[in-house]
CSV table of C-alpha atoms and ligand atoms in Angstrom, one decimal:
chain,number,residue,atom,x,y,z
A,858,MET,CA,-45.2,-2.6,41.0
A,859,LEU,CA,-42.4,-4.4,39.3
A,860,THR,CA,-39.6,-6.3,41.2
A,861,GLN,CA,-36.0,-5.3,40.3
A,862,LYS,CA,-35.6,-8.7,38.6
A,863,MET,CA,-38.7,-8.2,36.5
A,864,ILE,CA,-37.6,-4.7,35.5
A,865,GLN,CA,-34.3,-5.9,34.4
A,866,ARG,CA,-35.6,-8.8,32.3
A,867,LEU,CA,-38.3,-6.6,30.7
A,868,ASN,CA,-35.6,-4.1,29.7
A,869,GLU,CA,-33.5,-6.9,28.3
A,870,GLN,CA,-36.5,-7.8,26.1
A,871,VAL,CA,-36.8,-4.2,24.9
A,872,ASN,CA,-33.2,-4.5,23.8
A,873,LEU,CA,-33.8,-7.8,22.1
A,874,GLU,CA,-36.7,-6.5,20.2
A,875,MET,CA,-34.7,-3.5,19.1
A,876,TYR,CA,-31.9,-5.8,18.1
A,877,SER,CA,-34.5,-7.8,16.1
A,878,SER,CA,-35.5,-4.7,14.4
A,879,ASN,CA,-32.1,-4.0,13.3
A,880,ILE,CA,-31.4,-7.5,12.2
A,881,TYR,CA,-34.3,-7.4,9.8
A,882,LEU,CA,-33.3,-3.8,8.6
A,883,ALA,CA,-29.9,-5.1,7.8
A,884,MET,CA,-31.5,-8.1,5.9
A,885,SER,CA,-33.7,-5.7,4.1
A,886,ALA,CA,-30.6,-3.7,2.9
A,887,TRP,CA,-29.0,-6.9,1.7
A,888,CYS,CA,-32.1,-7.9,-0.3
A,889,ALA,CA,-32.5,-4.4,-1.8
A,890,ASN,CA,-28.7,-4.5,-2.9
A,891,LYS,CA,-29.4,-7.8,-4.7
A,892,GLY,CA,-32.5,-6.6,-6.4
A,893,LEU,CA,-34.8,-8.7,-4.2
A,894,ASN,CA,-37.3,-5.8,-3.7
A,895,GLY,CA,-40.2,-7.8,-2.5
A,896,SER,CA,-38.2,-9.4,0.4
A,897,ALA,CA,-36.5,-6.0,1.0
A,898,ALA,CA,-40.0,-4.3,1.6
A,899,PHE,CA,-41.2,-7.3,3.7
A,900,LEU,CA,-38.2,-7.2,5.9
A,901,LYS,CA,-38.2,-3.4,6.3
A,902,ASP,CA,-41.8,-3.6,7.3
A,903,HIS,CA,-41.1,-6.3,9.8
A,904,SER,CA,-38.2,-4.2,11.2
A,905,LYS,CA,-40.9,-1.6,12.0
A,906,GLU,CA,-43.1,-4.2,13.6
A,907,GLU,CA,-40.2,-5.3,15.9
A,908,LEU,CA,-39.8,-1.7,17.1
A,909,SER,CA,-43.5,-1.7,17.9
A,910,HIS,CA,-42.8,-4.8,20.1
A,911,ALA,CA,-40.1,-2.9,21.9
A,912,TYR,CA,-42.2,0.2,22.5
A,913,LYS,CA,-45.0,-1.9,23.9
A,914,ILE,CA,-42.8,-3.2,26.7
A,915,PHE,CA,-41.1,0.1,27.1
A,916,ASP,CA,-44.6,1.8,27.7
A,917,TYR,CA,-45.5,-1.0,30.1
A,918,ILE,CA,-42.5,-0.5,32.3
A,919,ASN,CA,-42.9,3.1,32.4
A,920,GLU,CA,-46.6,2.8,33.3
A,921,THR,CA,-45.7,0.8,36.3
A,922,GLY,CA,-43.7,3.7,37.7
A,923,ALA,CA,-40.4,1.9,36.8
A,924,MET,CA,-38.0,3.3,34.2
A,925,ALA,CA,-37.2,1.7,30.9
A,926,THR,CA,-33.5,1.8,30.1
A,927,ILE,CA,-32.1,1.9,26.7
A,928,GLU,CA,-28.7,0.0,26.3
A,929,GLN,CA,-26.3,-0.6,23.5
A,930,ILE,CA,-27.6,-2.8,20.8
A,931,ASN,CA,-25.4,-5.4,19.2
A,932,LYS,CA,-24.4,-4.9,15.5
A,933,PRO,CA,-26.5,-7.1,13.2
A,934,GLN,CA,-25.1,-9.4,10.5
A,935,SER,CA,-25.1,-7.6,7.1
A,936,GLU,CA,-23.8,-10.3,4.7
A,937,PHE,CA,-25.6,-13.4,3.7
A,938,THR,CA,-25.0,-16.3,1.3
A,939,SER,CA,-28.5,-16.3,-0.3
A,940,LEU,CA,-32.2,-15.3,0.2
A,941,GLN,CA,-32.8,-18.8,1.8
A,942,ASP,CA,-29.9,-18.1,4.2
A,943,VAL,CA,-31.6,-14.8,5.2
A,944,PHE,CA,-34.9,-16.5,6.0
A,945,GLU,CA,-33.3,-19.4,7.8
A,946,LYS,CA,-31.8,-16.8,10.1
A,947,THR,CA,-35.1,-15.0,10.6
A,948,TYR,CA,-36.7,-18.2,11.6
A,949,ASN,CA,-33.8,-19.2,14.0
A,950,HIS,CA,-33.9,-15.7,15.4
A,951,GLU,CA,-37.7,-15.9,16.1
A,952,LEU,CA,-37.1,-19.1,18.0
A,953,VAL,CA,-34.6,-17.2,20.2
A,954,VAL,CA,-37.1,-14.5,20.9
A,955,SER,CA,-39.8,-17.0,21.7
A,956,LYS,CA,-37.5,-18.7,24.2
A,957,SER,CA,-36.7,-15.3,25.8
A,958,ILE,CA,-40.5,-14.5,26.0
A,959,LEU,CA,-41.2,-17.9,27.7
A,960,GLU,CA,-38.3,-17.2,30.2
A,961,LEU,CA,-40.0,-13.7,31.0
A,962,VAL,CA,-43.2,-15.6,31.6
A,963,ASP,CA,-41.4,-17.9,34.0
A,964,VAL,CA,-39.9,-14.9,35.9
A,965,ALA,CA,-43.4,-13.3,36.1
A,966,LEU,CA,-44.7,-16.5,37.6
A,967,SER,CA,-41.8,-17.0,40.1
A,968,GLU,CA,-42.1,-13.3,41.2
A,969,LYS,CA,-45.9,-13.8,41.5
A,970,ASP,CA,-46.3,-10.8,39.2
A,971,TYR,CA,-49.7,-11.7,37.7
A,972,SER,CA,-50.1,-8.3,36.0
A,973,THR,CA,-46.9,-8.8,33.9
A,974,PHE,CA,-47.9,-12.4,33.3
A,975,ASN,CA,-51.1,-11.2,31.9
A,976,PHE,CA,-49.2,-8.5,29.8
A,977,LEU,CA,-46.9,-11.2,28.4
A,978,GLN,CA,-49.7,-13.2,27.0
A,979,TRP,CA,-50.0,-11.0,24.0
A,980,TYR,CA,-46.2,-11.7,23.2
A,981,VAL,CA,-46.8,-15.5,23.7
A,982,SER,CA,-49.5,-15.4,20.9
A,983,GLU,CA,-47.4,-13.0,18.8
A,984,GLN,CA,-44.5,-15.4,18.9
A,985,HIS,CA,-46.7,-18.1,17.8
A,986,GLU,CA,-47.7,-16.1,14.7
A,987,GLU,CA,-44.0,-15.0,14.1
A,988,GLU,CA,-42.8,-18.5,14.0
A,989,LYS,CA,-45.6,-19.6,11.8
A,990,LEU,CA,-45.0,-16.6,9.4
A,991,PHE,CA,-41.3,-17.4,8.9
A,992,LYS,CA,-41.8,-21.2,8.7
A,993,GLU,CA,-44.3,-20.5,6.0
A,994,ILE,CA,-41.7,-18.4,4.1
A,995,LEU,CA,-39.0,-21.2,4.5
A,996,ASP,CA,-41.5,-23.7,3.1
A,997,LYS,CA,-41.7,-21.6,-0.1
A,998,PHE,CA,-38.1,-22.4,-0.8
A,999,GLU,CA,-38.9,-26.0,-0.6
A,1000,ILE,CA,-42.0,-25.9,-2.7
A,1001,ILE,CA,-41.1,-23.3,-5.3
A,1002,GLY,CA,-37.4,-24.2,-5.4
A,1003,MET,CA,-34.6,-21.8,-6.7
A,1004,GLU,CA,-34.4,-23.2,-10.3
A,1005,GLY,CA,-35.1,-20.8,-13.2
A,1006,ARG,CA,-37.5,-18.1,-12.2
A,1007,GLY,CA,-37.9,-19.6,-8.7
A,1008,LEU,CA,-36.1,-16.8,-6.9
A,1009,PHE,CA,-38.2,-14.2,-8.6
A,1010,MET,CA,-41.4,-16.1,-7.7
A,1011,ILE,CA,-40.3,-16.5,-4.0
A,1012,ASP,CA,-39.5,-12.8,-3.8
A,1013,ARG,CA,-43.0,-12.0,-5.2
A,1014,GLU,CA,-44.7,-14.4,-2.8
A,1015,ILE,CA,-42.8,-12.8,0.2
A,1016,ALA,CA,-44.0,-9.3,-0.9
A,1017,ALA,CA,-47.5,-10.6,-0.9
A,1018,LEU,CA,-47.2,-11.4,2.8
A,1019,LEU,CA,-46.7,-7.7,3.9
A,1020,ARG,CA,-49.3,-7.2,6.6
B,1454,FEO,FE1,-40.7,-9.3,18.3
B,1454,FEO,FE2,-40.4,-11.1,15.8
B,1454,FEO,O1,-40.4,-10.8,17.7
């Protein structure tokens, strides 16, 4: 059985994951509008993945007999200065999500909720993968550069990361 504090923090995480989904969907639209179809496909796919992160917590809350609550989701940014700006923002956003997950882990421990602590381990590992993935993309901007066909090549490389 979850404590009220745990329920509230898990529900906030559901909201953050849904917000993440919308952030990446808005970025996908921006990329599609600029003809960056590889990045658009990658970000749309990642938007779906974020929804699966939200649903996993949603199901967990409901399975415990508590009730997941759906709140208003903040409007995501829709304009960016460049593709590099898009992916700098994805990486920074993932750092925010990681921090939030670690705070959730702290709450689980302080509430002596070892079941939720165990459940959250999947998210701890996932955030490691998410940070690694977006850092890898940022590195491509440094390695390939934006000169000449650089942007085209980066977009193609990002499309190849679709998982
Ligand atoms: Fe659900 Fe990308 O963190």
